Short mmCIF file of C-alpha atoms in Angstrom, two decimals:
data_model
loop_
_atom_site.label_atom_id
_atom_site.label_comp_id
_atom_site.label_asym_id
_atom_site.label_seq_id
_atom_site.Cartn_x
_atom_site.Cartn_y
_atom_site.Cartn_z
CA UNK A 631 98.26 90.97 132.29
CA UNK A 632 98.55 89.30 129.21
CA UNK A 633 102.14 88.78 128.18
CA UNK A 634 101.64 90.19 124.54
CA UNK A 635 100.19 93.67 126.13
CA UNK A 636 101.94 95.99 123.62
CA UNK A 637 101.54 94.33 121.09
CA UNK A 638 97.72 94.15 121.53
CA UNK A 639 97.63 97.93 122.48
CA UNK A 640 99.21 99.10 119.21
CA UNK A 641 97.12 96.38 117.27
CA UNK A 642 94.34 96.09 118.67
CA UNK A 643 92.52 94.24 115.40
CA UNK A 644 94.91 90.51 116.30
CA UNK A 645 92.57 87.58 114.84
CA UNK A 646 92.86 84.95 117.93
CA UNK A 647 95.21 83.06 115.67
CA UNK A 648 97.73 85.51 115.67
CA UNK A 649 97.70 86.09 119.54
CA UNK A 650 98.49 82.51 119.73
CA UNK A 651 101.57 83.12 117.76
CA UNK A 652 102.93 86.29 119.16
CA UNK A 653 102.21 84.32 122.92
CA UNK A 654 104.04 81.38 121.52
CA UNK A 655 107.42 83.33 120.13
CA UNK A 656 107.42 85.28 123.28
CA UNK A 657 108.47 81.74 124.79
CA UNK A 658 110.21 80.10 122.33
CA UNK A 659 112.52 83.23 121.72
CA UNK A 660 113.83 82.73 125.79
CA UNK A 661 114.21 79.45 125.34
CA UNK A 662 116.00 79.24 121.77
CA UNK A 663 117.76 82.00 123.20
CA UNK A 664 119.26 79.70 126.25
CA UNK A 665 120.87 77.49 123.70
CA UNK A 666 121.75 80.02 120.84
CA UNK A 667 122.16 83.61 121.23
CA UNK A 668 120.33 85.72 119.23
CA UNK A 669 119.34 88.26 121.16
CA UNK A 670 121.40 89.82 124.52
CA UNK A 671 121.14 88.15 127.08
CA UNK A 672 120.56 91.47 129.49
CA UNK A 673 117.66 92.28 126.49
CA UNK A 674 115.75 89.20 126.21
CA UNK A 675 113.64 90.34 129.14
CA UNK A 676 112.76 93.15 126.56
CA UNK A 677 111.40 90.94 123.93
CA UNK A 678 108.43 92.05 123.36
CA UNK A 679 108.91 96.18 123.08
CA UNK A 680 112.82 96.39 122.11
CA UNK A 681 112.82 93.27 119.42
CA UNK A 682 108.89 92.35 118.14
CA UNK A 683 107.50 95.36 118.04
CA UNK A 684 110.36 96.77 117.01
CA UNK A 685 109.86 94.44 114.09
CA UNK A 686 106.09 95.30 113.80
CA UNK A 687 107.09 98.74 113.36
CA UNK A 688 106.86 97.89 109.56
CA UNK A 689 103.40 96.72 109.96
CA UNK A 690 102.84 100.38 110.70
CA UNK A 691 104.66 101.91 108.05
CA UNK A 692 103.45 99.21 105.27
CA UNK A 693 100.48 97.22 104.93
CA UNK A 694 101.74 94.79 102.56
CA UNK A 695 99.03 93.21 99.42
CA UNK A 696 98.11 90.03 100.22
CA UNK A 697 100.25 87.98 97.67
CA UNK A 698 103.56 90.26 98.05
CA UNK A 699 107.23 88.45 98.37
CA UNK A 700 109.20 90.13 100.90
CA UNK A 701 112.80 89.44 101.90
CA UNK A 702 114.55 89.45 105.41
CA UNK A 703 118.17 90.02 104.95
CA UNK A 704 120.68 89.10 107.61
CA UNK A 705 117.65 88.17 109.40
CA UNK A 706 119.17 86.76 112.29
CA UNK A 707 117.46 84.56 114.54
CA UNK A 708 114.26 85.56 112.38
CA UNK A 709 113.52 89.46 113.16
CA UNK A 710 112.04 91.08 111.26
CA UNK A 711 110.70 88.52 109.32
CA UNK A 712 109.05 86.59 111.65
CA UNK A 713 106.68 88.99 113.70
CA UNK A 714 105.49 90.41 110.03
CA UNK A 715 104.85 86.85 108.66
CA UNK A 716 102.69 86.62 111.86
CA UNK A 717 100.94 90.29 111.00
CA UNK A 718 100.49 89.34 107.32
CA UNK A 719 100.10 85.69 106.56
CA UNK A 720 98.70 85.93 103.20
CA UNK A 721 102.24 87.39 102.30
CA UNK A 722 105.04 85.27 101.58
CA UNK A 723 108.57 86.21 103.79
CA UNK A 724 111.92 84.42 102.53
CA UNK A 725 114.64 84.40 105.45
CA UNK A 726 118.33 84.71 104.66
CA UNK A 727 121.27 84.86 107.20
CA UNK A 728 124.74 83.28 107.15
CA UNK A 729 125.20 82.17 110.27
CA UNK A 730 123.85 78.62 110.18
CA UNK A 731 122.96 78.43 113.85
CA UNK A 732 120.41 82.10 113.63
CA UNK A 733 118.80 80.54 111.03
CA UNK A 734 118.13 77.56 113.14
CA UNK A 735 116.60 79.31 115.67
CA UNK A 736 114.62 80.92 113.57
CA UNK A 737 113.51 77.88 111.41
CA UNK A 738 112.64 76.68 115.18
CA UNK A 739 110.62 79.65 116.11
CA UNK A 740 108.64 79.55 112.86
CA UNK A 741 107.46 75.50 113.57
CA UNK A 742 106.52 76.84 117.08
CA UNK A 743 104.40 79.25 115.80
CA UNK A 744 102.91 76.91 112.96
CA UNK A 745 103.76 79.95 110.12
CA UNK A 746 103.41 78.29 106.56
CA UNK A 747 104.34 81.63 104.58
CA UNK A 748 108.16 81.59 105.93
CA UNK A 749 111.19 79.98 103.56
CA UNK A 750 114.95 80.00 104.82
CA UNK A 751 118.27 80.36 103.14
CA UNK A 752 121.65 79.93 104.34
CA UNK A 753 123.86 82.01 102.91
CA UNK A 754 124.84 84.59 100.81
CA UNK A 755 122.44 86.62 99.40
CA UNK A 756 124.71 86.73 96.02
CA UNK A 757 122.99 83.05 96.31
CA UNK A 758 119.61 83.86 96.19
CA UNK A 759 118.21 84.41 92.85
CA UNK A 760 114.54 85.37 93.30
CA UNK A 761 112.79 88.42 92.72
CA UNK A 762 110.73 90.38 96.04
CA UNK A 763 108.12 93.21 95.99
CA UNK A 764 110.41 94.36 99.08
CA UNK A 765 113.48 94.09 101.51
CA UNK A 766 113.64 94.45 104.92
CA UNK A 767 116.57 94.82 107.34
CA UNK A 768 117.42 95.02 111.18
CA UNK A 769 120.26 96.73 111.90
CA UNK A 770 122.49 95.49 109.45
CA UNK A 771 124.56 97.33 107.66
CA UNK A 772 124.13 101.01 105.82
CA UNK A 773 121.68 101.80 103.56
CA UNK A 774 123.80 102.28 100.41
CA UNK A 775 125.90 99.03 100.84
CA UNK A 776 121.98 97.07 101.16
CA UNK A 777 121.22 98.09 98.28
CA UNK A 778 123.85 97.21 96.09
CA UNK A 779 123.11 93.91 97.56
CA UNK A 780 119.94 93.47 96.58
CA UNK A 781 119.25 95.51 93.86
CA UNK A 782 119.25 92.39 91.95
CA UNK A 783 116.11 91.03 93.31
CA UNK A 784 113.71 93.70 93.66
CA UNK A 785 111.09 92.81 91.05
CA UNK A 786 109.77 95.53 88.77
CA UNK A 787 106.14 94.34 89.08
CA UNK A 788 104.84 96.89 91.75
CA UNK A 789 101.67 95.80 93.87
CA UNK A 790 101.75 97.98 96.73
CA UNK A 791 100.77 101.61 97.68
CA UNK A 792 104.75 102.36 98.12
CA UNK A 793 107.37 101.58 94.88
CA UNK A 794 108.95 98.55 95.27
CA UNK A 795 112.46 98.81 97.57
CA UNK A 796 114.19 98.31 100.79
CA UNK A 797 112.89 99.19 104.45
CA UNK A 798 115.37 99.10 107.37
CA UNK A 799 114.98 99.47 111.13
CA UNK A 800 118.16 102.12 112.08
CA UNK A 801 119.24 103.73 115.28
CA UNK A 802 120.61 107.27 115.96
CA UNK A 803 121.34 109.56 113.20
CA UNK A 804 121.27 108.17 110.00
CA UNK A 805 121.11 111.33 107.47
CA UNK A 806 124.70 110.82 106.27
CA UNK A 807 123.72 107.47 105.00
CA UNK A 808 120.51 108.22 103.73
CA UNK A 809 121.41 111.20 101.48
CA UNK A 810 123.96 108.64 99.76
CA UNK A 811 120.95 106.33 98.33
CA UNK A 812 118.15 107.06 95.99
CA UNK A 813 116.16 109.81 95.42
CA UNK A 814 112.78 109.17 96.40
CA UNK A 815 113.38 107.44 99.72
CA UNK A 816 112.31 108.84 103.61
CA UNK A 817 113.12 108.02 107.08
CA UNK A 818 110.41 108.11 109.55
CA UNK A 819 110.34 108.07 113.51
CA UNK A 820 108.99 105.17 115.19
CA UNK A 821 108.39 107.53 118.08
CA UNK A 822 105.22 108.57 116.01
CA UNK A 823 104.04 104.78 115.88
CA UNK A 824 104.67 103.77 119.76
CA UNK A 825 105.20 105.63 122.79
CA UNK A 826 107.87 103.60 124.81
CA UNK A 827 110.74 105.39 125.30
CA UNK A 828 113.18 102.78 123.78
CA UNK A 829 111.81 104.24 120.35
CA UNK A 830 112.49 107.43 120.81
CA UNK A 831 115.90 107.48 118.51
CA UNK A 832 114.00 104.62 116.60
CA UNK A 833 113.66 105.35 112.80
CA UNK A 834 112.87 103.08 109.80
CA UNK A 835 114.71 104.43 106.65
CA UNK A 836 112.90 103.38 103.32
CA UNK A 837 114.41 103.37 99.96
CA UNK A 838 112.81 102.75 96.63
CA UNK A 839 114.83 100.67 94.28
#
């Protein structure tokens, strides 16, 4: 059994190269996680459904241009970002947490898995002045108060099939939040991309801005 099995059976198309990388974070995440926390330590045995392909979730909702700019806010010890920098390398992902030590481990994680389209911030993201095609989120904070956050750097130059915005990975019921942000957004079940039952009150929530 090969220790990325899910993630091959819901993408079955991996170039060699990027089964290399998903088999490397699936041990550098247990070991990073050892010295730093970034994931439960009861979960980390769940890695691969309840955290990457969690993250790769997005990879089935968007298939970013090569050549977009995406941003991972509050990205932890790198998820999101880090599994869809793996998915799309010909897209560029910046990182951006506050706590110093998560965005060590996911600096760390990155090396390991030799990705060269990853930057990192530590900080605020009042700090960051760029502009990105789009912003993801895990688990955060709600909708609305994301994106008065980053509003600010959501380019206007659209290059994808979907208007430029934010997409978020929620849990449970989310419709009070959602019906508080823009018009124009949707929430979809991940239970519709992958069958394991951890994804069953799974949703991404996506919000043009």
């Amino acid at each position: 059994m090969t220790k990325i099995q899910l993630i091959e059976k819901y993408f079955p198309h991996l170039s060699e190269r990027q089964k290399e990388q998903f088999g490397i974070m699936m041990d550098a995440y247990p070991e990073w996680n050892e010295k730093i926390n970034v994931i439960s330590r009861k979960d980390i045995e769940n890695l691969e459904c309840n955290h990457i392909l969690h993250s790769l979730a997005i990879a089935r909702f968007i298939k970013f241009t090569p050549g977009t700019h995406v941003m991972d806010l509050g990205c932890g010890g790198g998820l999101p970002g880090l599994p869809l920098a793996i998915m799309f390398p010909e897209v560029r992902f910046h990182l951006i947490d506050r706590t110093g030590k998560k965005i060590h481990v996911a600096q760390e994680v990155a090396k390991a898995c030799g990705l060269d389209n990853v930057t990192f911030q530590h900080g605020d993201v009042a700090e960051c002045k760029e502009k990105f095609d789009f912003v993801v989120s895990r688990a955060v904070m709600p909708q609305p108060d994301l994106i008065k956050l980053c509003k600010k750097n959501i380019s206007h130059e659209q290059k994808n099939g979907l208007p430029n915005g934010l997409i978020t990975l929620k849990g449970g019921d989310i419709s009070g939040e959602m019906r508080n942000t823009h018009k124009g957004g949707e929430t979809v079940n991940i239970s519709q991309y992958f069958d394991e039952p951890f994804f069953k009150t799974k949703k991404i929530a996506y919000t043009p801005i």
